[in-house]
Amino acid sequence: SQELEQSPQSLIVQEGKNLTINCTSSKTLYGLYWYKQKYGEGLIFLMMLQKGGEEKSHEKITAKLDEKKQQSSLHITASQPSHAGIYLCGADMIDKIIFGKGTRLHILP
Amino acid sequence: EAGVAQSPRYKIIEKRQSVAFWCNPISGHATLYWYQQILGQGPKLLIQFQNNGVVDDSQLPKDRFSAERLKGVDSTLKIQPAKLEDSAVYLCASSPAYEQYFGPGTRLTVT
C-alpha cells in the first residue's frame, strides 16, 4: 500500500526565513497534493503536481515533484505569521487521496 | 460559491452513546468523502460516495460506523456506540473531479 512520510514533523522558524518541507512516497506517485490546515479547521488546497520535474508556485510557496515522482518538496520564501499551520501532502490514488501525517509549522515573530 | 458545510462543529459525548454528523457538499459535486483525523495524524478516508453510491468503505469500522448519502446530495455519518478511540476530527470533502474541497470538520470528544 502507498505510504507517505513527511519531514520534519515539526518546524519552528523565525519570521522572514525560508523553509522546506519534504514528502517522500514509498511508491511512484500518480499525483501529489499539498494542503494546509489550521488548527481546528478543514484543509485548504494549495497545489497539485502530476508530472515528474513539475514545479508550481503560489505567492511565496513553491512545490516541486522530483523526476522519479517519489518525492516532493514545499518551499516557503520569506515566511510570515500567516504561513503557520499544518502542511499535509496527499498521494493521488486516482479515486482517493492518501495523506501523510503532516508537518506542523510555527513562525516566530 | 458556498463551501462544504458541516455540523455540528463540536460534540462531546460519553462512550457508548450515539452521535451523528452532517455534511452538505458544494452544489454539483458528485463525489463526497468522510475522513477521520486523529490528533497528530493525517486524515484517513472512511468512506467515499459517488452520487448516492458507495465507492470505497474499506476503512469504515462497519460494526459501529454507518454513513448514507440520500438523493446524492448531503450526507450523514453515524457512530453507534462510540468508543474513546473515536475522539477525532471528522472531515467531509467534496469533489467535482480530482481536487477535493474540505469542510471545517466536526471535532468529536468521547469521554
Coordinates of C-alpha atoms in Angstrom, one line a residue:
Chain A
S1 CA 0.0 0.0 0.0
Q2 CA 1.0 3.6 -0.6
E3 CA 2.8 5.3 2.3
L4 CA 3.8 8.9 2.6
E5 CA 6.4 10.2 5.0
Q6 CA 6.7 13.9 5.8
S7 CA 9.7 15.6 7.3
P8 CA 10.2 17.3 9.5
Q9 CA 7.3 16.5 11.8
S10 CA 7.5 20.0 13.3
L11 CA 9.3 23.1 12.3
I12 CA 9.9 26.4 14.1
V13 CA 11.3 29.3 12.0
Q14 CA 11.9 33.0 12.5
E15 CA 9.6 35.3 10.5
G16 CA 11.3 36.2 7.3
K17 CA 13.3 33.0 7.0
N18 CA 12.9 30.4 4.2
L19 CA 11.9 26.8 4.9
T20 CA 11.4 23.5 3.2
I21 CA 9.1 20.6 3.9
N22 CA 9.6 17.2 2.3
C23 CA 7.2 14.4 1.4
T24 CA 8.5 11.0 0.4
S25 CA 6.4 8.2 -1.1
S26 CA 7.0 4.5 -0.9
K27 CA 5.8 4.1 -4.5
T28 CA 5.7 6.2 -7.7
L29 CA 3.1 8.9 -7.5
Y30 CA 0.3 9.5 -10.0
G31 CA 0.0 12.9 -8.5
L32 CA 0.8 14.7 -5.3
Y33 CA -1.4 17.2 -3.4
W34 CA -0.3 19.8 -0.9
Y35 CA -2.8 21.1 1.6
K36 CA -2.6 23.5 4.6
Q37 CA -4.6 23.1 7.7
K38 CA -5.1 25.5 10.6
Y39 CA -5.8 24.1 14.0
G40 CA -9.4 23.1 14.3
E41 CA -10.2 23.8 10.7
G42 CA -10.5 22.0 7.4
L43 CA -7.9 21.6 4.7
I44 CA -7.1 24.3 2.2
F45 CA -5.9 23.1 -1.2
L46 CA -2.5 24.6 -2.2
M47 CA -1.2 22.8 -5.2
M48 CA -1.3 19.6 -7.2
L49 CA 1.7 18.2 -9.1
Q50 CA 1.4 15.4 -11.6
K51 CA 4.5 15.4 -13.9
G52 CA 8.0 14.4 -13.0
G53 CA 10.1 17.6 -12.5
E54 CA 7.0 19.8 -12.3
E55 CA 7.2 22.9 -10.2
K56 CA 4.3 25.2 -9.2
S57 CA 4.2 28.4 -7.2
H58 CA 1.5 30.4 -5.4
E59 CA 2.5 33.6 -3.8
K60 CA 5.6 32.7 -1.7
I61 CA 5.0 28.9 -1.7
T62 CA 6.7 26.7 -4.3
A63 CA 6.2 23.0 -4.6
K64 CA 8.3 20.6 -6.7
L65 CA 7.9 16.9 -7.7
D66 CA 11.1 15.1 -8.5
E67 CA 11.8 13.4 -11.8
K68 CA 11.1 9.9 -10.4
K69 CA 7.8 11.1 -8.9
Q70 CA 8.6 9.7 -5.4
Q71 CA 9.4 12.9 -3.6
S72 CA 8.0 16.3 -3.3
S73 CA 9.2 19.4 -1.5
L74 CA 7.3 22.5 -0.4
H75 CA 9.4 25.7 -0.1
I76 CA 8.2 28.9 1.6
T77 CA 10.2 32.0 1.0
A78 CA 10.3 34.9 3.5
S79 CA 7.9 33.2 5.9
Q80 CA 5.1 35.2 7.5
P81 CA 2.9 34.5 10.5
S82 CA 0.1 33.6 8.1
H83 CA 2.1 30.6 6.9
A84 CA 1.8 29.0 10.3
G85 CA -0.3 25.8 10.3
I86 CA -0.1 22.1 9.4
Y87 CA 1.1 21.2 5.9
L88 CA -0.1 17.9 4.6
C89 CA 0.9 16.1 1.4
G90 CA -1.5 13.7 -0.2
A91 CA -0.9 10.9 -2.8
D92 CA -3.3 10.8 -5.6
M93 CA -4.7 7.3 -5.8
I94 CA -6.9 8.1 -8.8
D95 CA -10.1 8.0 -6.8
K96 CA -8.9 8.9 -3.4
I97 CA -6.1 10.7 -1.5
I98 CA -3.8 9.0 1.0
F99 CA -2.4 11.7 3.4
G100 CA 0.9 12.0 5.2
K101 CA 0.9 12.8 8.9
G102 CA 1.6 16.4 8.3
T103 CA 4.3 19.0 9.2
R104 CA 3.4 21.5 11.9
L105 CA 4.9 24.9 11.1
H106 CA 5.4 27.6 13.7
I107 CA 6.5 31.1 12.8
L108 CA 8.3 33.2 15.5
P109 CA 7.8 37.0 15.3
Chain B
E1 CA -19.7 29.8 -4.2
A2 CA -20.7 28.3 -0.8
G3 CA -18.2 25.8 0.6
V4 CA -18.7 22.4 2.2
A5 CA -20.8 22.8 5.3
Q6 CA -20.6 20.5 8.3
S7 CA -22.4 20.4 11.6
P8 CA -22.1 20.4 14.4
R9 CA -18.6 21.9 14.8
Y10 CA -18.0 20.3 18.2
K11 CA -19.6 17.4 20.0
I12 CA -18.8 15.9 23.4
I13 CA -20.4 12.6 24.3
E14 CA -19.8 9.7 26.7
K15 CA -18.6 6.4 25.5
R16 CA -21.4 4.0 24.3
Q17 CA -23.5 6.9 23.3
S18 CA -24.5 7.6 19.7
V19 CA -23.6 10.6 17.5
A20 CA -24.4 11.8 14.0
F21 CA -22.6 14.3 11.8
W22 CA -24.0 16.1 8.8
C23 CA -22.3 17.3 5.6
N24 CA -23.6 19.4 2.8
P25 CA -21.2 19.3 -0.2
I26 CA -20.6 22.0 -2.8
S27 CA -23.5 22.1 -5.2
G28 CA -22.9 19.9 -8.2
H29 CA -20.1 17.9 -6.7
A30 CA -20.8 14.2 -7.4
T31 CA -18.1 12.8 -5.1
L32 CA -18.3 13.1 -1.3
Y33 CA -15.7 11.8 1.3
W34 CA -15.7 11.3 5.0
Y35 CA -12.3 11.4 6.7
Q36 CA -11.3 10.7 10.3
Q37 CA -8.3 12.8 11.6
I38 CA -6.9 11.7 14.9
L39 CA -4.7 14.3 16.6
G40 CA -1.2 14.3 15.1
Q41 CA -2.2 12.2 12.1
G42 CA -3.2 12.9 8.6
P43 CA -6.8 12.4 7.5
K44 CA -7.8 8.8 7.0
L45 CA -10.5 8.0 4.4
L46 CA -13.6 6.4 6.0
I47 CA -16.0 6.3 3.1
Q48 CA -16.3 7.7 -0.4
F49 CA -19.6 8.2 -2.2
Q50 CA -20.1 8.8 -6.0
N51 CA -23.6 10.4 -6.1
N52 CA -25.5 8.2 -3.7
G53 CA -23.5 5.0 -4.2
V54 CA -20.6 3.8 -2.1
V55 CA -17.2 3.7 -4.0
D56 CA -14.9 2.8 -1.1
D57 CA -15.7 2.0 2.5
S58 CA -12.9 -0.4 3.2
Q59 CA -11.6 1.5 6.2
L60 CA -15.0 2.2 7.8
P61 CA -15.5 0.3 11.0
K62 CA -18.8 -1.1 10.0
D63 CA -19.7 -2.6 13.4
R64 CA -20.2 0.9 14.8
F65 CA -19.9 3.4 11.9
S66 CA -22.5 4.0 9.2
A67 CA -22.9 6.6 6.5
E68 CA -25.5 7.4 3.9
R69 CA -25.9 9.9 1.2
L70 CA -29.6 10.0 0.3
K71 CA -30.5 11.6 -3.0
G72 CA -26.8 12.1 -3.8
V73 CA -26.5 15.4 -2.1
D74 CA -26.0 15.8 1.7
S75 CA -24.6 13.0 3.9
T76 CA -24.7 11.8 7.4
L77 CA -22.1 9.8 9.3
K78 CA -23.2 8.0 12.5
I79 CA -21.3 6.3 15.3
Q80 CA -23.1 3.9 17.5
P81 CA -21.9 3.1 20.1
A82 CA -18.9 5.5 20.4
K83 CA -15.6 4.4 21.9
L84 CA -12.9 6.6 23.4
E85 CA -10.7 6.0 20.4
D86 CA -13.3 7.6 18.2
S87 CA -12.2 11.0 19.5
A88 CA -11.1 12.8 16.4
V89 CA -12.0 15.5 13.8
Y90 CA -14.3 14.2 11.2
L91 CA -13.8 15.9 7.9
C92 CA -16.2 16.0 4.9
A93 CA -14.9 16.8 1.5
S94 CA -16.5 17.0 -1.9
S95 CA -15.0 16.9 -5.4
P96 CA -16.2 17.6 -8.9
A97 CA -13.3 15.6 -10.3
Y98 CA -9.8 15.5 -8.8
E99 CA -9.4 18.4 -6.4
Q100 CA -11.1 17.9 -3.0
Y101 CA -12.7 20.8 -1.1
F102 CA -12.9 20.3 2.6
G103 CA -15.4 21.4 5.2
P104 CA -14.3 22.8 8.6
G105 CA -14.7 19.5 10.3
T106 CA -16.5 18.3 13.4
R107 CA -14.4 17.8 16.5
L108 CA -15.7 14.8 18.5
T109 CA -14.6 14.2 22.0
V110 CA -15.6 10.9 23.6
T111 CA -15.3 10.8 27.4

